[in-house]
XYZ file of C-alpha atoms in Angstrom:
522
model
C -12.401 -16.941 5.210
C -14.047 -13.094 5.716
C -14.322 -11.736 2.064
C -12.280 -8.402 1.952
C -16.307 -6.930 1.088
C -17.518 -8.766 4.856
C -14.487 -6.425 6.147
C -15.979 -3.514 4.290
C -18.623 -4.008 5.713
C -17.383 -4.610 9.489
C -16.215 -1.701 8.737
C -19.317 0.123 8.337
C -20.547 -0.553 10.976
C -18.014 -0.298 13.148
C -17.850 3.207 11.584
C -21.354 4.582 12.090
C -21.187 3.133 16.166
C -18.796 4.962 16.672
C -18.979 7.722 15.002
C -22.855 7.416 16.842
C -20.821 7.809 20.370
C -18.708 10.795 18.738
C -21.509 12.651 17.870
C -23.168 11.823 21.833
C -20.896 12.567 23.924
C -19.357 15.878 21.643
C -22.069 17.646 21.016
C -22.005 17.417 16.798
C -24.267 19.153 14.865
C -24.300 17.102 12.506
C -24.638 13.616 11.563
C -22.350 10.700 9.676
C -23.157 9.408 6.214
C -22.521 6.431 4.590
C -19.259 6.913 2.886
C -18.388 10.412 4.306
C -17.192 11.982 7.811
C -19.479 15.131 7.623
C -23.080 13.486 6.536
C -25.081 17.371 7.117
C -21.830 18.719 4.822
C -22.454 15.922 2.114
C -26.801 16.612 2.405
C -26.026 20.948 1.589
C -23.798 19.599 -1.334
C -19.858 20.072 -2.305
C -19.035 23.560 -1.616
C -16.083 25.750 -4.956
C -12.952 27.147 -3.872
C -10.006 27.372 -1.151
C -6.179 25.411 -0.750
C -6.580 22.817 1.159
C -2.795 22.079 2.594
C -2.880 18.630 3.591
C 0.602 16.758 5.412
C 2.931 13.169 4.828
C 5.244 11.541 6.092
C 7.733 12.476 3.853
C 11.397 11.373 1.399
C 14.019 13.934 1.682
C 15.726 15.895 -0.415
C 15.810 13.627 -3.272
C 11.658 13.494 -3.401
C 10.442 13.046 -7.334
C 7.771 13.463 -8.973
C 8.605 10.394 -11.181
C 5.618 8.848 -10.710
C 6.616 5.123 -11.661
C 9.403 5.472 -9.380
C 6.706 6.526 -6.477
C 7.645 4.043 -3.386
C 5.858 6.336 0.279
C 2.521 7.213 0.824
C 3.253 10.867 -0.389
C 4.204 9.497 -3.429
C 1.323 7.959 -3.965
C -1.054 11.018 -3.491
C 0.908 13.013 -4.973
C 1.043 10.593 -7.788
C -3.371 10.001 -7.221
C -3.101 14.860 -7.905
C -1.007 14.791 -11.354
C -1.953 10.850 -13.110
C -4.534 8.011 -13.984
C -3.212 4.588 -14.017
C -5.465 1.788 -16.236
C -7.098 1.037 -13.174
C -7.055 1.758 -8.973
C -8.484 -0.167 -6.580
C -11.772 -0.210 -4.404
C -12.504 -0.470 -1.728
C -13.013 -3.931 -1.544
C -9.306 -4.540 -3.218
C -11.164 -5.353 -6.791
C -9.932 -3.490 -9.383
C -12.056 0.286 -11.015
C -11.814 0.767 -14.178
C -10.286 4.822 -14.853
C -8.068 5.258 -17.743
C -9.947 2.376 -19.273
C -13.321 2.359 -19.743
C -13.363 -1.348 -19.506
C -10.686 -4.775 -20.456
C -12.068 -8.191 -22.199
C -9.695 -11.627 -21.644
C -10.088 -13.921 -25.214
C -10.831 -17.381 -23.713
C -7.705 -18.486 -23.292
C -6.647 -15.347 -21.449
C -3.424 -14.728 -22.316
C -5.347 -11.784 -24.229
C -6.536 -8.520 -23.178
C -7.941 -5.877 -24.555
C -8.630 -2.744 -22.709
C -10.806 0.124 -24.107
C -9.767 4.136 -23.252
C -11.299 6.574 -22.766
C -11.521 10.423 -23.408
C -9.144 11.737 -21.582
C -6.859 14.777 -22.358
C -3.562 14.975 -20.341
C -3.148 18.509 -18.648
C -1.498 20.382 -22.482
C -4.535 18.970 -24.406
C -3.299 15.802 -26.196
C -5.067 13.597 -25.850
C -4.429 10.313 -23.427
C -3.044 6.813 -26.104
C -3.071 3.571 -26.695
C 0.355 4.890 -27.994
C 0.854 6.355 -24.445
C 0.074 3.744 -22.238
C 2.818 1.114 -24.602
C 5.183 3.830 -23.606
C 4.640 3.945 -19.635
C 4.259 0.300 -19.346
C 7.874 -0.327 -21.203
C 9.332 2.576 -19.695
C 8.342 0.499 -16.745
C 9.890 -2.848 -17.973
C 13.135 -1.118 -18.878
C 15.668 -3.461 -18.112
C 17.537 -1.028 -16.809
C 15.633 0.194 -14.766
C 14.088 -0.548 -11.364
C 10.610 0.497 -10.912
C 8.733 -0.768 -8.583
C 6.593 -2.426 -10.942
C 8.680 -3.748 -13.760
C 7.662 -7.534 -11.349
C 3.870 -6.440 -12.183
C 3.545 -6.320 -15.667
C 6.422 -8.938 -15.893
C 3.377 -11.367 -17.257
C 2.837 -8.658 -20.109
C 4.115 -9.367 -23.632
C 5.502 -5.904 -24.498
C 7.386 -6.080 -27.305
C 4.113 -8.514 -28.700
C 1.420 -6.165 -27.471
C 0.197 -2.899 -29.666
C -2.574 -0.517 -30.339
C -5.200 -1.661 -32.275
C -6.367 1.863 -32.794
C -5.880 5.349 -30.823
C -7.940 3.746 -28.038
C -7.565 1.339 -28.052
C -4.399 -0.760 -26.495
C -4.216 -4.958 -27.100
C -1.690 -6.501 -24.423
C -0.315 -9.833 -25.520
C 0.233 -12.104 -22.633
C 4.014 -14.559 -22.245
C 0.999 -16.976 -20.041
C -2.583 -16.651 -19.374
C -3.988 -14.223 -16.742
C -7.220 -15.088 -14.889
C -6.781 -11.593 -12.416
C -4.820 -9.361 -15.067
C -6.501 -5.861 -14.525
C -4.992 -5.935 -11.117
C -1.924 -5.565 -13.033
C -3.080 -2.466 -14.831
C -4.608 -1.414 -11.253
C -0.724 -2.017 -9.814
C 1.054 0.548 -7.754
C 3.569 2.497 -9.649
C 1.051 2.143 -13.242
C 0.485 6.133 -13.568
C -0.307 7.098 -17.515
C 2.200 9.211 -18.934
C 2.581 10.894 -22.224
C 4.512 9.035 -24.775
C 8.535 10.645 -24.613
C 8.325 11.993 -20.877
C 11.982 12.158 -19.671
C 11.940 14.839 -17.361
C 9.478 15.702 -14.165
C 10.621 19.305 -13.115
C 7.396 20.350 -14.103
C 5.333 16.799 -14.445
C 2.145 16.497 -17.496
C -0.370 13.891 -16.499
C -3.658 14.049 -16.725
C -4.402 13.996 -13.039
C -7.536 16.287 -11.128
C -4.678 18.477 -10.708
C -1.942 20.864 -12.381
C 1.854 21.004 -11.825
C 1.891 23.955 -9.903
C 5.477 24.352 -7.609
C 7.526 21.279 -5.942
C 10.663 21.272 -3.499
C 11.393 18.118 -3.059
C 11.421 17.428 0.962
C 8.923 20.026 1.381
C 5.956 20.809 -0.734
C 4.130 20.451 -3.682
C 1.997 22.587 -4.930
C -1.470 21.530 -7.673
C -3.948 23.315 -9.111
C -7.395 21.878 -10.716
C -8.082 21.003 -13.313
C -10.966 21.899 -14.923
C -11.198 19.366 -18.175
C -10.869 16.432 -16.339
C -12.435 13.780 -17.233
C -13.698 12.867 -14.531
C -14.949 15.887 -12.785
C -13.762 18.976 -12.067
C -11.859 19.128 -8.215
C -13.837 21.013 -6.134
C -10.402 22.594 -4.683
C -9.201 25.606 -6.156
C -5.872 24.170 -4.901
C -3.995 21.418 -3.393
C -0.573 21.747 -0.781
C 1.511 18.946 -0.204
C 3.156 18.974 2.867
C 5.885 16.765 4.261
C 5.824 16.622 8.180
C 7.415 13.639 8.355
C 6.975 13.545 11.752
C 3.661 12.259 13.197
C 4.179 15.262 15.950
C 4.688 18.018 13.800
C 1.788 17.228 11.956
C -0.945 16.609 14.566
C 0.219 19.674 15.635
C -0.191 21.312 12.440
C -3.463 20.093 12.302
C -4.221 20.921 15.816
C -2.674 25.314 15.116
C -5.268 24.998 11.479
C -1.596 25.534 9.874
C -3.225 22.186 7.678
C -6.622 20.256 7.186
C -5.800 16.890 6.884
C -2.885 15.387 8.809
C -1.614 11.583 7.125
C -1.125 9.111 9.459
C -1.980 9.652 13.131
C -0.632 7.409 16.501
C -3.812 5.989 18.230
C -2.252 7.699 21.337
C -3.333 11.200 19.644
C -6.514 9.639 17.880
C -7.713 8.976 21.329
C -6.789 12.443 22.867
C -8.548 13.855 20.260
C -11.712 12.028 19.147
C -13.485 13.614 21.783
C -13.002 17.365 22.397
C -13.658 18.727 18.553
C -10.976 20.057 17.136
C -10.101 17.202 14.932
C -11.706 14.308 13.359
C -10.890 11.128 13.121
C -11.505 8.609 10.257
C -10.023 5.420 11.431
C -9.717 1.986 9.248
C -9.549 -1.172 11.224
C -6.924 -3.126 10.034
C -5.681 -1.570 7.276
C -2.077 -1.761 7.411
C 1.054 -5.222 8.204
C 3.325 -4.502 10.537
C 5.920 -6.222 11.365
C 9.133 -7.294 10.592
C 11.196 -8.629 8.187
C 14.134 -10.707 7.802
C 16.495 -11.293 4.515
C 16.120 -15.247 3.629
C 19.858 -15.057 2.188
C 22.087 -13.614 4.830
C 23.018 -15.220 8.139
C 21.890 -15.381 10.774
C 18.422 -16.000 8.878
C 19.473 -17.642 5.947
C 18.648 -20.135 8.253
C 14.886 -21.398 8.707
C 15.189 -22.368 12.422
C 16.098 -18.944 13.179
C 13.569 -17.265 10.970
C 10.798 -19.320 12.654
C 12.453 -18.953 16.256
C 12.197 -15.265 15.549
C 8.274 -16.078 14.437
C 7.540 -18.160 18.134
C 9.379 -15.087 20.312
C 6.917 -12.792 19.167
C 4.308 -12.010 21.682
C 1.863 -10.460 18.575
C -1.046 -8.869 21.962
C 1.761 -7.299 23.548
C 2.686 -5.663 20.669
C -0.318 -4.472 19.639
C -0.547 -3.070 22.482
C 1.966 -1.329 22.741
C 3.591 -0.049 20.243
C -0.448 0.823 18.230
C -1.646 1.512 22.414
C -4.422 -1.386 20.976
C -5.608 -0.371 17.327
C -5.128 -3.309 15.721
C -5.431 -6.383 15.538
C -2.478 -9.769 16.071
C -1.337 -10.773 12.626
C 0.055 -14.052 11.893
C 3.396 -13.535 9.723
C 1.364 -13.883 6.174
C -0.537 -9.681 4.389
C -3.985 -9.689 3.870
C -6.293 -10.285 6.152
C -9.108 -10.698 5.716
C -8.612 -9.936 1.730
C -9.666 -12.407 -1.426
C -7.516 -15.526 -0.465
C -5.728 -14.703 2.407
C -5.029 -18.619 3.349
C -7.279 -18.312 7.336
C -6.896 -21.829 8.032
C -3.447 -21.763 9.151
C -2.828 -22.214 12.553
C -2.167 -19.031 14.635
C 0.797 -18.748 15.102
C 1.781 -18.002 19.201
C 5.292 -16.535 21.814
C 6.581 -19.938 22.490
C 9.902 -19.413 24.343
C 11.432 -22.933 25.179
C 10.703 -24.581 21.297
C 12.396 -20.844 20.484
C 15.590 -21.967 22.214
C 15.191 -24.972 20.821
C 15.125 -23.785 17.506
C 17.941 -21.387 17.947
C 20.326 -23.823 19.299
C 19.924 -26.634 16.716
C 21.275 -23.634 14.263
C 23.369 -23.381 16.656
C 22.714 -19.745 17.747
C 22.094 -20.461 21.728
C 23.581 -16.866 21.994
C 22.443 -14.862 19.464
C 23.243 -10.913 18.507
C 20.927 -9.118 16.012
C 20.844 -5.502 15.295
C 17.145 -4.290 14.472
C 16.962 -1.254 11.684
C 13.851 1.063 12.748
C 12.815 4.587 12.149
C 10.723 6.933 13.117
C 8.825 6.192 9.454
C 5.542 5.286 10.710
C 4.388 4.846 13.941
C 5.309 2.460 16.466
C 7.752 1.961 14.404
C 10.478 2.285 18.033
C 8.096 1.043 20.018
C 7.568 -2.364 18.130
C 11.802 -2.830 18.249
C 12.205 -1.938 22.403
C 8.630 -4.513 23.063
C 10.708 -6.892 20.113
C 13.906 -6.339 21.362
C 12.658 -6.991 25.522
C 10.374 -10.326 24.560
C 13.900 -11.462 22.487
C 15.947 -11.037 25.377
C 13.404 -13.123 27.321
C 14.766 -16.471 24.586
C 18.707 -15.627 25.338
C 18.488 -13.168 21.442
C 20.630 -10.038 22.199
C 18.794 -6.720 20.163
C 20.597 -3.654 19.136
C 17.585 -1.906 17.946
C 19.875 0.810 15.673
C 17.627 3.709 15.249
C 17.902 5.149 11.517
C 17.545 8.017 9.748
C 12.906 8.428 8.567
C 13.619 9.738 5.494
C 15.376 7.957 3.567
C 14.902 4.740 5.731
C 13.302 2.447 3.176
C 15.774 2.754 1.170
C 17.916 1.654 2.824
C 16.139 -1.492 4.370
C 15.047 -2.481 0.940
C 19.271 -3.945 -0.174
C 20.808 -3.071 3.704
C 20.681 -4.852 6.905
C 19.403 -8.180 8.058
C 16.490 -7.313 10.232
C 13.903 -4.487 10.354
C 11.192 -3.008 11.012
C 8.544 -2.913 8.621
C 5.126 -2.814 7.287
C 2.231 -2.119 4.041
C -0.573 -0.460 2.978
C -3.266 -2.737 1.568
C -3.187 -4.177 -2.408
C -4.440 -8.105 -2.916
C -2.590 -10.713 -1.874
C -1.806 -11.391 -5.936
C -0.030 -8.321 -6.284
C 1.981 -8.508 -2.656
C 3.282 -11.417 -4.327
C 4.638 -10.247 -7.040
C 6.158 -7.055 -5.951
C 7.907 -8.907 -2.369
C 8.004 -12.216 -3.067
C 9.275 -13.226 -6.942
C 12.706 -13.971 -8.030
C 12.217 -10.146 -10.295
C 10.350 -8.229 -7.618
C 11.815 -4.730 -7.018
C 10.816 -4.531 -3.749
C 11.880 -7.646 -1.842
C 13.299 -7.044 2.035
C 13.309 -10.080 3.239
C 14.965 -11.779 -0.589
C 12.986 -14.706 -0.703
C 14.177 -16.190 -3.837
C 13.354 -18.711 -5.209
C 12.544 -20.462 -8.311
C 9.946 -23.071 -7.212
C 7.334 -19.873 -6.105
C 7.607 -18.291 -9.086
C 6.547 -21.734 -10.660
C 3.826 -22.098 -7.799
C 2.403 -18.552 -8.879
C 2.865 -17.933 -12.461
C 1.024 -21.562 -12.694
C -1.735 -19.671 -9.741
C -2.029 -16.815 -12.833
C -2.765 -18.828 -15.580
C -5.611 -21.083 -13.637
C -9.105 -20.259 -14.969
C -11.053 -21.772 -11.854
C -10.629 -19.312 -8.985
C -11.273 -22.891 -6.015
C -8.234 -24.120 -7.726
C -6.480 -20.691 -8.232
C -7.471 -20.680 -4.134
C -5.772 -23.207 -3.499
C -2.037 -22.865 -5.221
C -2.396 -19.200 -3.052
C -3.053 -21.817 0.082
C -0.197 -23.653 -0.937
C 2.730 -20.478 -0.863
C 1.270 -19.190 1.744
C 2.099 -22.124 3.361
C 5.010 -22.068 2.626
C 5.369 -18.312 3.447
C 3.606 -18.808 7.215
C 6.673 -22.067 7.048
C 9.282 -20.931 5.704
C 9.367 -16.469 4.880
C 10.463 -13.643 6.294
C 8.227 -11.652 7.035
C 7.482 -11.935 10.887
C 3.825 -9.970 10.841
C 2.290 -9.012 13.911
C 0.278 -7.207 13.311
C -2.296 -4.586 11.895
C -3.187 -1.400 12.785
C -6.026 0.404 12.089
C -5.043 3.367 9.781
C -5.629 6.787 11.009
C -5.727 10.233 9.845
C -7.243 13.422 10.736
C -8.672 16.148 9.803
C -10.113 19.678 10.147
C -14.231 20.262 11.007
C -14.278 22.565 7.516
C -12.896 19.539 5.384
C -16.015 16.752 3.987
C -16.304 14.511 1.403
C -13.352 12.531 2.975
C -13.882 8.466 1.687
C -13.938 6.913 5.685
C -14.214 3.421 3.752
C -10.578 3.640 1.521
C -7.245 1.435 3.283
C -4.506 3.454 1.888
C -3.520 2.950 -2.327
C -6.813 1.869 -2.819
C -9.168 4.223 -5.333
C -10.587 6.598 -2.926
C -7.958 7.144 -0.575
C -6.118 10.723 -0.284
C -8.705 11.262 -3.410
C -8.955 15.305 -2.759
C -10.417 15.901 -6.334
C -13.656 14.486 -5.084
C -13.612 16.565 -1.207
C -14.133 20.614 -0.268
C -13.701 23.369 2.462
C -16.276 25.170 4.073
């Protein structure tokens, strides 16, 4: 099994080789230092001042700055600017302390003491244990539907308490060996106790709120009192440009200095032209389709298995991602800790797929595949899979939806949809997407015995035993699950030559991804 640290090391070597080739091809005057795309600028040191304009795909007029309601990458990037979490994930997917200076479990792993570092909200109030508990209780409110609710489920928030202003004692419902993953979970930002409105949000992050127009832009300004050091930039403007072509065009025209999630074809065209820098993070984003396991025809596992056998994964990677990725095996987290690499790679088998469909009484199956230009390669992958399915006698109707509401639309709607995910630990993926109470359970995978197996893994202190339990869960998902994971795509970001300090090893959803407090302009 490839560990995440080894994966990062391999990524580092690939990036160093690639940027060395770029320097030779384009005649660049700057080398590349470890961890950044601009070695000379890093050596000369950061410069203070300026406004960075960063383009992301957005969520339309319904966007909010409530960090607990975050679902999109732009939500996570904006939340990172305005707020802090107790911890975040490093590039190797291990939790890194943030507002939590340290954490200590008791001997039985069912009580964890969290010590806060000195930090203040933008209005001058200190961040306290009371704010932490209020934030977590808000997320866990049974009347709410916040994404991180499932991650917080192991905490007995009624019994948890503030030992003093800077110390939280979390009481858990059961032993939990990997509890620090909860502290770093997506959507667990700490807000001031009593916060009910987010039209002028107050956080403890590196930037302060200035203005917000949903579906268009957020402007933030430097927080000089930030606990982790004041940002170099005066301002950051998050610009919404849902179409990839709009983001790349704005970058090439100098209208923005950072363009998130570029298409492989764009990267190939401009990688060696000298007008922009391309940052590649191999295998950072899962690519696939989600089948709702509680709705016909996918409530029959034979149909799900048939669709997984229909997929020609190499053709999908080459066609939808222009080859910028690697094939998947219907499991999340390739290369991450606990990934079940011993499960044989699934390959296309049209005869077996036809036989399964016949056994399920679905020989002339017709299905609708929901997709949208909500992510690069989505519409292309849907078209390729439609052609592959036809070879097995399956008619796939591709329905292209609204890119701004796509993720909300497919969570409970439809039966079959394009899907992708950024990086997170496998344990977090299971808790957020595959438990009966998970709020982003796109496949509607709900099985009490699977939930129990996950809880057993949580409660197991022995890592070898825990690894075996995670393998059991993955073997079950590989055989019966609702995800058809055909690939893992390179994460591609474009930057202007004058933007420095962009981390070249941080997958999406990790601490140093879209971390604009550490970037600067020249």
